[in-house]
């Protein structure tokens, strides 16, 4: 027993530093010996890389796309940005930048989740099989072969010794010596049988081990491809991320840059829409209701009355910018924006905010504040009525038109969640703000108080629209958007569905007065405002006239 242990220790000591052993070396050619030497290092490499690569994953390992995305730090960042930009003015530079950043972080999180899932499937799982199943199985066969060869060599030594003993006993002659010879001969035969059986097992195990080595040698290129594929997946991930970032950055820079005004807005005064005083806009286009107000109201009546969060949820910055440019340069092409109510609502808010003077005027600001401060509802309503009566005619007509629409919008509050209070909160600051006086610190300190009062004023105007602005109203005042009819009246909305009135591309002959011209000839404007402009004010602008040349005998609605 002691001899066998010493023999085994000598064999282990003879094992080469690169994994070569005398038990297996005698069966292997030089090429297979080199393959054998790569087994252990390959197993360690696959195991260590898998372990380190697994630690690089940010998502939940093995989870599906939705669960993985939720756990990513990028998605947490996107959620924080979304919560933050809700508190900002969506038209402000910071609000727009934060909104776009929120969207891109969400997109980057999904790209990362897709990358990690591909990485797990195509790299981590194959490396795990290689280090935990394939290579350990080969090494197990190697160990089994080593043991069998060691046992076979030991058995051959015993057989040789037994044969020597048998030869010596045979030379001693008969008697007790004869009996001993017989026993020795029997032992030799038994050892031969055992040696033959062990040799058979060695041959079988050797064949399996050689097959494993050949298989590993032919698959080494495949194993190397795991690491190449890793870099390909990483490159694809970074390309997708970079593409998303480049697109978002280009849009952000475009929206943030101080671009030159559109030529259509600077070529002639009558093309002025955004940033132009209400009186100038109405006079240049020969209208009674501002083009953005009427166009946006008609589109929202058609597609947006039941849209949840209308005026509260921000639209995409690029779509909003394009809508405003189209409004100023080619209002006949607005139909493409009907399907995006939030962009339309954003364009209306932007028009009101970009007026040089608020629709409810600087001159009456203090009067509105005094009316808002009255506690008794009847007295407040009477005060508001008096302030409305002192508005310039064009301001009163547009405010009346807008409040009638907002009252109609509030009727759908069960669906769109926009109560008069909610509408006033998001639109009030765009309808009335204090005149800026340089160095008036007290006015700045009272800004928050006045903002609350403005919300109160606008909420009261919406709630009491029928009292403050009596009578029905034809929202399609210009006739530009659909054939005028009773369905466009406020009174026709009670208990009914949406108006199907949206802008058309051309006007028939004789309809130029409906763009805001003479009301004495029975135009639609008589229901909204008394005649208040000279015939010169009702002439169609040259550019707009070219875009709306008569083409058929009756208006054709968009829908």
Coordinates of C-alpha atoms in Angstrom, one line a residue:
X1 CA 0.0 0.0 0.0
X2 CA 2.8 2.4 0.9
X3 CA 4.6 1.5 -2.3
X4 CA 1.6 2.4 -4.4
X5 CA 1.2 5.8 -2.8
X6 CA 4.9 6.6 -3.4
X7 CA 4.5 5.6 -7.0
X8 CA 1.5 7.8 -7.4
X9 CA 3.4 10.7 -5.9
X10 CA 6.3 10.2 -8.3
X11 CA 3.8 10.3 -11.2
X12 CA 2.2 13.5 -10.1
X13 CA 5.7 15.1 -9.6
X14 CA 6.5 14.2 -13.2
X15 CA 3.4 16.1 -14.5
X16 CA 4.5 19.0 -16.7
X17 CA 3.8 22.6 -15.7
X18 CA 1.5 23.0 -18.8
X19 CA -0.7 20.1 -17.9
X20 CA 1.2 17.3 -19.7
X21 CA 1.1 13.9 -17.9
X22 CA 3.0 10.7 -18.6
X23 CA -0.3 8.7 -18.4
X24 CA -1.9 10.6 -21.3
X25 CA 1.2 11.8 -23.2
X26 CA 2.0 8.3 -24.4
X27 CA -1.3 8.2 -26.3
X28 CA -1.1 11.6 -27.8
X29 CA 0.8 13.0 -30.8
X30 CA 2.5 16.4 -30.5
X31 CA -0.5 18.3 -31.9
X32 CA -2.9 16.8 -29.4
X33 CA -0.5 17.3 -26.6
X34 CA -0.6 21.1 -27.4
X35 CA -4.4 20.9 -27.5
X36 CA -4.4 19.2 -24.2
X37 CA -2.2 21.9 -22.7
X38 CA -4.9 24.6 -23.7
X39 CA -7.8 22.9 -21.8
X40 CA -7.2 24.3 -18.4
X41 CA -6.3 27.9 -19.5
X42 CA -9.4 27.9 -21.8
X43 CA -11.6 26.8 -18.9
X44 CA -10.2 29.5 -16.6
X45 CA -10.5 32.2 -19.3
X46 CA -14.1 31.4 -20.0
X47 CA -15.0 31.3 -16.3
X48 CA -13.2 34.5 -15.4
X49 CA -14.6 36.5 -18.4
X50 CA -18.1 35.2 -17.8
X51 CA -17.9 36.3 -14.2
X52 CA -16.6 39.8 -15.0
X53 CA -18.9 40.3 -17.9
X54 CA -21.9 39.3 -15.8
X55 CA -20.9 41.9 -13.3
X56 CA -21.0 44.6 -16.0
X57 CA -24.8 44.1 -16.6
X58 CA -27.0 46.9 -15.2
X59 CA -30.3 45.2 -15.7
X60 CA -31.9 42.2 -14.0
X61 CA -30.2 39.1 -15.4
X62 CA -32.6 36.8 -17.2
X63 CA -35.5 39.2 -17.1
X64 CA -37.7 40.1 -20.1
X65 CA -37.4 43.5 -21.8
X66 CA -40.0 45.4 -19.7
X67 CA -38.7 44.2 -16.3
X68 CA -35.1 44.8 -17.3
X69 CA -35.8 48.3 -18.5
X70 CA -37.5 49.3 -15.3
X71 CA -34.4 48.4 -13.3
X72 CA -32.0 50.3 -15.4
X73 CA -30.5 53.6 -13.9
X74 CA -31.1 55.3 -17.3
X75 CA -34.9 54.6 -16.9
X76 CA -34.8 56.1 -13.4
X77 CA -33.1 59.2 -14.8
X78 CA -35.8 59.4 -17.5
X79 CA -38.5 59.1 -14.9
X80 CA -37.0 61.9 -12.8
X81 CA -36.7 64.1 -15.9
X82 CA -40.3 63.5 -16.8
X83 CA -41.5 64.5 -13.3
X84 CA -39.3 67.6 -13.4
X85 CA -40.3 69.0 -16.8
X86 CA -44.0 68.8 -15.8
X87 CA -43.3 71.6 -13.4
X88 CA -41.7 73.8 -16.1
X89 CA -43.3 75.9 -18.8
X90 CA -43.3 73.4 -21.8
X91 CA -42.6 76.4 -24.1
X92 CA -39.5 77.4 -22.2
X93 CA -36.0 76.5 -23.4
X94 CA -35.3 74.4 -20.3
X95 CA -38.7 72.7 -20.5
X96 CA -38.1 71.7 -24.1
X97 CA -34.6 70.5 -23.5
X98 CA -35.7 68.5 -20.4
X99 CA -38.6 66.9 -22.3
X100 CA -36.3 65.9 -25.2
X101 CA -33.7 64.6 -22.7
X102 CA -36.3 62.5 -20.9
X103 CA -37.4 60.9 -24.2
X104 CA -33.8 60.1 -25.3
X105 CA -32.8 58.6 -21.9
X106 CA -35.9 56.3 -22.2
X107 CA -34.7 55.3 -25.7
X108 CA -31.2 54.8 -24.5
X109 CA -32.4 52.6 -21.7
X110 CA -34.3 50.4 -24.1
X111 CA -31.2 50.2 -26.4
X112 CA -29.2 49.1 -23.4
X113 CA -31.7 46.5 -22.3
X114 CA -31.7 45.1 -25.8
X115 CA -27.9 45.0 -25.8
X116 CA -27.8 43.2 -22.5
X117 CA -30.3 40.6 -23.6
X118 CA -28.4 39.9 -26.8
X119 CA -25.2 39.7 -24.7
X120 CA -26.7 37.1 -22.4
X121 CA -28.0 35.0 -25.2
X122 CA -25.0 35.1 -27.6
X123 CA -22.0 35.5 -25.3
X124 CA -22.7 34.8 -21.6
X125 CA -24.7 31.6 -22.0
X126 CA -22.2 30.0 -24.4
X127 CA -19.3 31.0 -22.2
X128 CA -21.1 29.5 -19.2
X129 CA -21.6 26.2 -21.0
X130 CA -18.0 26.2 -22.1
X131 CA -16.6 26.8 -18.6
X132 CA -19.1 24.8 -16.6
X133 CA -20.1 21.9 -18.9
X134 CA -18.1 21.3 -22.1
X135 CA -14.5 21.7 -20.8
X136 CA -15.1 20.2 -17.4
X137 CA -16.5 17.1 -19.2
X138 CA -13.2 16.8 -21.2
X139 CA -11.1 17.3 -18.2
X140 CA -13.1 14.6 -16.4
X141 CA -12.4 12.2 -19.1
X142 CA -8.7 13.1 -18.9
X143 CA -8.7 12.5 -15.2
X144 CA -10.5 9.1 -15.6
X145 CA -7.9 8.1 -18.2
X146 CA -5.1 9.1 -16.0
X147 CA -6.4 7.0 -13.2
X148 CA -7.1 4.0 -15.4
X149 CA -3.6 4.2 -16.9
X150 CA -2.1 4.5 -13.4
X151 CA -4.0 1.5 -12.2
X152 CA -3.1 -0.4 -15.4
X153 CA 0.6 0.3 -14.9
X154 CA 0.4 -0.8 -11.3
X155 CA -1.4 -4.0 -12.2
X156 CA 1.2 -4.7 -14.9
X157 CA 3.9 -4.3 -12.2
X158 CA 2.2 -6.8 -10.0
X159 CA 1.7 -9.2 -12.8
X160 CA 5.4 -9.0 -13.7
X161 CA 6.3 -9.7 -10.0
X162 CA 3.9 -12.6 -9.8
X163 CA 5.3 -14.1 -12.9
X164 CA 8.9 -13.9 -11.4
X165 CA 7.7 -15.5 -8.2
X166 CA 6.0 -18.3 -10.2
X167 CA 9.3 -19.0 -12.1
X168 CA 11.3 -19.2 -8.9
X169 CA 8.8 -21.6 -7.3
X170 CA 8.8 -23.9 -10.3
X171 CA 12.6 -24.4 -9.9
X172 CA 12.2 -25.6 -6.3
X173 CA 10.5 -28.9 -7.1
X174 CA 7.6 -30.9 -5.5
X175 CA 6.1 -31.2 -2.0
X176 CA 4.9 -28.1 -0.4
X177 CA 6.8 -26.1 -3.1
X178 CA 4.5 -27.7 -5.7
X179 CA 1.4 -26.5 -3.9
X180 CA 2.9 -23.0 -3.7
X181 CA 3.6 -23.0 -7.4
X182 CA 0.1 -23.9 -8.2
X183 CA -1.3 -21.0 -6.1
X184 CA 1.2 -18.6 -7.7
X185 CA 0.2 -19.8 -11.2
X186 CA -3.5 -19.2 -10.3
X187 CA -2.7 -15.7 -9.1
X188 CA -0.8 -14.9 -12.3
X189 CA -3.8 -16.0 -14.4
X190 CA -6.1 -13.9 -12.3
X191 CA -3.9 -10.9 -12.7
X192 CA -3.7 -11.4 -16.4
X193 CA -7.5 -11.4 -16.7
X194 CA -7.6 -8.2 -14.6
X195 CA -4.9 -6.7 -16.7
X196 CA -6.8 -7.5 -19.9
X197 CA -10.0 -6.0 -18.6
X198 CA -8.2 -2.9 -17.4
X199 CA -6.5 -2.6 -20.7
X200 CA -9.8 -2.7 -22.5
X201 CA -11.2 0.1 -20.2
X202 CA -8.0 2.2 -20.9
X203 CA -8.5 1.8 -24.6
X204 CA -12.2 2.8 -24.4
X205 CA -11.5 5.8 -22.2
X206 CA -8.6 6.8 -24.4
X207 CA -10.8 6.8 -27.5
X208 CA -13.4 9.0 -25.7
X209 CA -10.6 11.4 -24.5
X210 CA -9.1 11.6 -28.0
X211 CA -12.5 12.3 -29.5
X212 CA -13.0 15.1 -26.9
X213 CA -9.6 16.6 -27.8
X214 CA -10.4 16.5 -31.5
X215 CA -13.8 18.1 -30.9
X216 CA -12.2 20.9 -28.8
X217 CA -9.6 21.5 -31.5
X218 CA -12.2 21.9 -34.2
X219 CA -14.4 24.1 -32.0
X220 CA -11.7 26.5 -30.9
X221 CA -12.5 29.0 -33.6
X222 CA -16.2 28.9 -32.5
X223 CA -15.1 29.6 -28.9
X224 CA -12.9 32.5 -30.1
X225 CA -15.9 33.9 -32.0
X226 CA -17.7 34.4 -28.6
X227 CA -15.2 37.2 -27.9
X228 CA -15.4 38.6 -31.4
X229 CA -19.2 38.6 -31.2
X230 CA -19.0 40.4 -27.9
X231 CA -17.2 43.3 -29.6
X232 CA -19.7 43.2 -32.5
X233 CA -22.6 43.5 -30.1
X234 CA -20.9 46.3 -28.2
X235 CA -20.2 48.2 -31.5
X236 CA -23.8 47.8 -32.5
X237 CA -25.0 49.0 -29.1
X238 CA -22.8 52.1 -29.3
X239 CA -23.8 52.8 -32.9
X240 CA -27.5 52.7 -32.0
X241 CA -26.9 54.9 -28.9
X242 CA -24.8 57.4 -30.9
X243 CA -27.4 57.6 -33.6
X244 CA -30.2 58.3 -31.1
X245 CA -28.1 60.9 -29.4
X246 CA -27.1 62.6 -32.7
X247 CA -30.7 62.8 -33.8
X248 CA -31.8 64.2 -30.4
X249 CA -28.9 66.7 -30.3
X250 CA -29.6 68.0 -33.8
X251 CA -33.3 68.6 -32.9
X252 CA -32.4 70.1 -29.5
X253 CA -29.9 72.5 -31.2
X254 CA -32.3 73.4 -33.9
X255 CA -35.0 74.2 -31.3
X256 CA -32.7 76.0 -29.0
X257 CA -30.8 78.1 -31.6
X258 CA -31.9 81.6 -32.2
X259 CA -32.9 81.0 -35.8
X260 CA -33.7 83.9 -38.2
X261 CA -37.4 84.6 -38.6
X262 CA -39.1 82.7 -41.4
X263 CA -39.0 84.6 -44.7
X264 CA -42.7 84.2 -45.0
X265 CA -43.0 86.2 -41.7
X266 CA -40.6 88.9 -42.7
X267 CA -41.3 89.4 -46.5
X268 CA -44.4 91.4 -45.9
X269 CA -46.2 92.7 -42.8
X270 CA -49.5 91.0 -43.6
X271 CA -47.8 87.6 -43.1
X272 CA -47.1 88.4 -39.4
X273 CA -48.8 85.9 -37.1
X274 CA -46.8 84.9 -34.0
X275 CA -45.2 87.8 -32.0
X276 CA -47.3 90.4 -33.8
X277 CA -49.9 92.6 -32.0
X278 CA -53.5 91.4 -32.3
X279 CA -54.7 94.6 -34.0
X280 CA -51.9 94.5 -36.6
X281 CA -52.5 90.8 -37.3
X282 CA -56.3 91.3 -37.7
X283 CA -55.8 94.4 -39.9
X284 CA -53.2 92.8 -42.2
X285 CA -55.2 89.6 -42.7
X286 CA -58.6 91.3 -42.7
X287 CA -59.9 89.1 -39.9
X288 CA -62.1 89.4 -36.8
X289 CA -60.7 86.4 -35.0
X290 CA -56.9 85.7 -35.0
X291 CA -55.9 83.0 -37.5
X292 CA -54.1 80.8 -34.9
X293 CA -57.1 81.0 -32.5
X294 CA -59.7 80.1 -35.1
X295 CA -57.5 77.4 -36.8
X296 CA -56.5 75.7 -33.5
X297 CA -60.1 75.9 -32.2
X298 CA -61.5 74.3 -35.3
X299 CA -58.9 71.5 -35.3
X300 CA -59.4 70.8 -31.7
X301 CA -63.2 70.7 -32.1
X302 CA -62.6 68.1 -34.8
X303 CA -60.0 65.9 -33.1
X304 CA -59.1 67.0 -29.6
X305 CA -62.1 67.6 -27.3
X306 CA -61.8 64.2 -25.6
X307 CA -58.0 64.2 -25.4
X308 CA -56.9 63.8 -21.8
X309 CA -54.7 66.6 -20.5
X310 CA -55.3 69.0 -23.5
X311 CA -53.2 72.2 -23.0
X312 CA -51.5 70.6 -20.0
X313 CA -49.4 67.9 -21.7
X314 CA -46.6 69.2 -23.9
X315 CA -46.3 68.4 -27.6
X316 CA -43.1 67.5 -29.4
X317 CA -40.9 70.5 -29.9
X318 CA -40.2 69.8 -33.5
X319 CA -43.8 69.3 -34.4
X320 CA -44.9 72.4 -32.6
X321 CA -42.3 74.5 -34.4
X322 CA -43.3 73.2 -37.7
X323 CA -47.0 73.8 -37.0
X324 CA -46.3 77.4 -36.1
X325 CA -44.2 77.9 -39.2
X326 CA -47.0 76.4 -41.3
X327 CA -49.6 78.7 -39.6
X328 CA -47.5 81.7 -40.6
X329 CA -46.6 80.7 -44.1
X330 CA -49.2 78.3 -45.5
X331 CA -52.3 78.0 -43.3
X332 CA -54.0 75.9 -46.0
X333 CA -51.6 73.0 -45.1
X334 CA -52.6 72.7 -41.5
X335 CA -54.7 69.5 -42.0
X336 CA -51.6 67.3 -41.3
X337 CA -51.6 68.5 -37.7
X338 CA -55.2 67.6 -36.9
X339 CA -54.1 64.2 -35.6
X340 CA -51.9 65.7 -32.9
X341 CA -54.2 67.7 -30.5
X342 CA -51.4 68.4 -28.1
X343 CA -49.4 70.1 -30.8
X344 CA -52.4 72.2 -31.8
X345 CA -53.1 73.2 -28.2
X346 CA -49.4 74.1 -27.8
X347 CA -49.6 76.3 -30.9
X348 CA -52.6 78.2 -29.5
X349 CA -50.9 78.7 -26.1
X350 CA -47.7 79.8 -27.8
X351 CA -49.7 82.4 -29.9
X352 CA -51.3 83.9 -26.8
X353 CA -48.1 84.0 -24.9
X354 CA -46.1 85.6 -27.8
X355 CA -48.5 88.5 -28.2
X356 CA -46.7 91.7 -27.3
X357 CA -49.6 92.6 -25.1
X358 CA -51.8 90.0 -23.4
X359 CA -55.3 89.4 -24.9
X360 CA -56.8 90.8 -21.7
X361 CA -54.5 93.9 -22.0
X362 CA -52.0 95.6 -19.8
X363 CA -54.3 98.6 -19.3
X364 CA -57.0 96.5 -17.6
X365 CA -54.6 94.4 -15.5
X366 CA -55.4 96.2 -12.2
X367 CA -59.1 96.1 -13.0
X368 CA -59.0 92.3 -13.5
X369 CA -57.0 91.9 -10.2
X370 CA -59.6 94.0 -8.3
X371 CA -62.4 92.0 -9.7
X372 CA -60.7 88.8 -8.7
X373 CA -60.2 90.0 -5.2
X374 CA -64.0 90.3 -4.6
X375 CA -65.3 87.5 -2.4
X376 CA -69.1 87.8 -3.2
X377 CA -69.8 85.8 -6.4
X378 CA -72.5 88.2 -7.6
X379 CA -70.2 91.3 -7.1
X380 CA -67.3 89.5 -8.8
X381 CA -69.4 88.5 -11.8
X382 CA -70.7 92.1 -12.2
X383 CA -67.1 93.5 -11.9
X384 CA -65.9 91.0 -14.5
X385 CA -68.7 92.1 -16.8
X386 CA -67.7 95.7 -16.5
X387 CA -64.0 95.0 -17.2
X388 CA -65.0 92.9 -20.3
X389 CA -67.0 95.9 -21.6
X390 CA -63.9 98.1 -21.4
X391 CA -61.8 95.8 -23.6
X392 CA -61.0 97.0 -27.1
X393 CA -63.4 95.5 -29.6
X394 CA -60.9 93.1 -31.3
X395 CA -59.7 91.9 -27.8
X396 CA -63.3 91.4 -26.7
X397 CA -64.2 89.4 -29.8
X398 CA -61.3 87.1 -29.6
X399 CA -61.7 86.6 -25.8
X400 CA -65.4 85.8 -26.3
X401 CA -64.5 83.3 -29.0
X402 CA -61.9 81.7 -26.9
X403 CA -64.0 81.5 -23.7
X404 CA -66.9 80.0 -25.6
X405 CA -64.5 77.3 -26.8
X406 CA -63.0 76.7 -23.4
X407 CA -66.4 76.4 -21.8
X408 CA -67.2 73.7 -24.5
X409 CA -63.9 72.0 -23.7
X410 CA -64.8 71.9 -20.0
X411 CA -68.1 70.1 -20.8
X412 CA -65.9 67.0 -21.6
X413 CA -64.0 67.1 -18.3
X414 CA -65.1 63.6 -17.4
X415 CA -63.1 62.4 -20.3
X416 CA -60.4 65.0 -20.9
X417 CA -59.8 65.8 -17.2
X418 CA -59.7 69.5 -18.0
X419 CA -62.0 71.3 -15.5
X420 CA -62.4 75.1 -15.7
X421 CA -59.8 75.3 -12.9
X422 CA -57.3 73.1 -14.7
X423 CA -57.8 75.0 -17.9
X424 CA -57.3 78.3 -16.1
X425 CA -54.1 77.1 -14.5
X426 CA -52.4 76.2 -17.8
X427 CA -53.9 79.0 -19.9
X428 CA -54.4 81.9 -17.5
X429 CA -50.7 83.0 -17.5
X430 CA -50.9 83.1 -21.3
X431 CA -54.0 85.4 -21.3
X432 CA -53.0 88.0 -18.7
X433 CA -49.7 89.0 -17.1
X434 CA -48.5 92.3 -15.5
X435 CA -46.7 94.9 -17.5
X436 CA -43.0 94.8 -16.9
X437 CA -41.6 97.9 -15.2
X438 CA -37.9 98.1 -14.8
X439 CA -36.8 98.2 -11.2
X440 CA -40.3 97.5 -9.8
X441 CA -39.2 94.9 -7.3
X442 CA -42.5 95.0 -5.5
X443 CA -44.2 93.9 -8.6
X444 CA -41.8 91.0 -9.0
X445 CA -42.4 90.0 -5.3
X446 CA -46.2 89.9 -6.0
X447 CA -45.9 87.8 -9.1
X448 CA -47.0 84.6 -7.5
X449 CA -50.0 86.3 -5.8
X450 CA -51.1 87.9 -9.1
X451 CA -50.7 84.5 -10.9
X452 CA -53.2 82.9 -8.5
X453 CA -55.6 85.8 -9.1
X454 CA -55.2 85.5 -12.9
X455 CA -56.2 81.8 -12.6
X456 CA -59.2 82.9 -10.6
X457 CA -60.3 85.4 -13.2
X458 CA -59.9 83.0 -16.2
X459 CA -61.7 80.2 -14.3
X460 CA -64.6 82.6 -13.6
X461 CA -64.7 83.7 -17.3
X462 CA -64.9 80.0 -18.4
X463 CA -67.6 79.1 -15.8
X464 CA -69.7 82.1 -16.7
X465 CA -69.1 82.3 -20.4
X466 CA -72.8 82.2 -21.3
X467 CA -73.5 85.1 -18.9
X468 CA -70.5 87.3 -19.7
X469 CA -70.6 86.5 -23.5
X470 CA -74.3 85.9 -24.3
X471 CA -75.5 84.4 -27.5
X472 CA -74.4 81.5 -29.8
X473 CA -71.2 81.7 -31.7
X474 CA -70.1 80.4 -35.0
X475 CA -66.6 78.9 -34.5
X476 CA -66.1 78.7 -38.2
X477 CA -66.2 82.5 -38.4
X478 CA -64.0 82.9 -41.5
X479 CA -65.5 80.0 -43.5
X480 CA -61.9 78.9 -44.2
X481 CA -62.3 75.5 -42.4
X482 CA -65.6 74.0 -43.5
X483 CA -68.9 75.0 -44.9
X484 CA -70.7 77.1 -42.2
X485 CA -73.7 75.5 -40.7
X486 CA -75.7 75.2 -37.5
X487 CA -73.4 72.4 -36.3
X488 CA -70.7 75.0 -35.7
X489 CA -72.8 76.8 -33.1
X490 CA -72.2 76.5 -29.4
X491 CA -75.8 75.7 -28.8
X492 CA -75.6 72.7 -31.1
X493 CA -73.0 71.0 -28.9
X494 CA -75.3 70.3 -26.0
X495 CA -75.4 66.5 -25.7
X496 CA -74.0 66.0 -29.1
X497 CA -70.7 64.8 -30.6
X498 CA -67.8 66.7 -32.1
X499 CA -67.9 69.1 -35.0
X500 CA -66.5 67.7 -38.2
X501 CA -65.1 71.0 -39.3
X502 CA -61.4 71.2 -40.2
X503 CA -59.5 73.5 -42.6
X504 CA -59.9 73.1 -46.4
X505 CA -57.2 73.8 -49.0
X506 CA -59.1 76.4 -51.1
X507 CA -62.0 78.8 -51.0
X508 CA -64.6 79.2 -53.7
X509 CA -65.2 82.5 -55.5
X510 CA -67.0 85.1 -53.6
X511 CA -65.9 83.7 -50.2
X512 CA -63.1 86.2 -49.5
X513 CA -65.4 88.1 -47.3
X514 CA -65.6 85.0 -45.0
X515 CA -61.9 85.4 -44.2
X516 CA -62.9 88.2 -41.9
X517 CA -64.2 90.8 -44.4
X518 CA -67.4 92.8 -44.6
X519 CA -70.2 91.6 -42.2
X520 CA -72.7 94.0 -43.6
X521 CA -73.3 91.6 -46.5
X522 CA -74.4 88.8 -44.2
X523 CA -70.9 87.3 -43.4
X524 CA -70.4 84.9 -40.5
X525 CA -68.7 87.5 -38.4
X526 CA -72.0 89.2 -37.5
X527 CA -72.4 86.6 -34.8
X528 CA -69.0 87.3 -33.2
X529 CA -68.4 91.0 -33.5
X530 CA -69.9 94.2 -35.0
X531 CA -68.4 95.7 -38.2
X532 CA -65.3 97.6 -37.2
X533 CA -62.9 97.8 -40.1
X534 CA -62.7 99.6 -43.4
X535 CA -62.9 97.7 -46.7
X536 CA -59.2 98.0 -47.1
X537 CA -58.7 95.9 -44.1
X538 CA -60.6 93.1 -45.6
X539 CA -58.6 92.7 -48.7
X540 CA -56.9 89.4 -48.9
X541 CA -53.1 89.5 -48.6
X542 CA -51.3 88.9 -51.9
X543 CA -49.5 85.8 -50.7
X544 CA -52.6 84.2 -49.0
X545 CA -54.7 85.1 -52.1
X546 CA -52.3 83.1 -54.3
X547 CA -52.5 80.1 -52.0
X548 CA -56.3 80.2 -51.9
X549 CA -57.3 80.8 -55.5
X550 CA -60.9 79.7 -56.2
X551 CA -61.2 76.2 -57.6
X552 CA -64.7 74.9 -57.1
X553 CA -68.2 76.2 -56.4
X554 CA -68.5 75.2 -52.8
X555 CA -66.1 74.7 -49.8
X556 CA -64.8 71.2 -49.4
X557 CA -64.0 70.2 -45.8
X558 CA -60.8 68.3 -44.9
X559 CA -62.8 65.5 -43.4

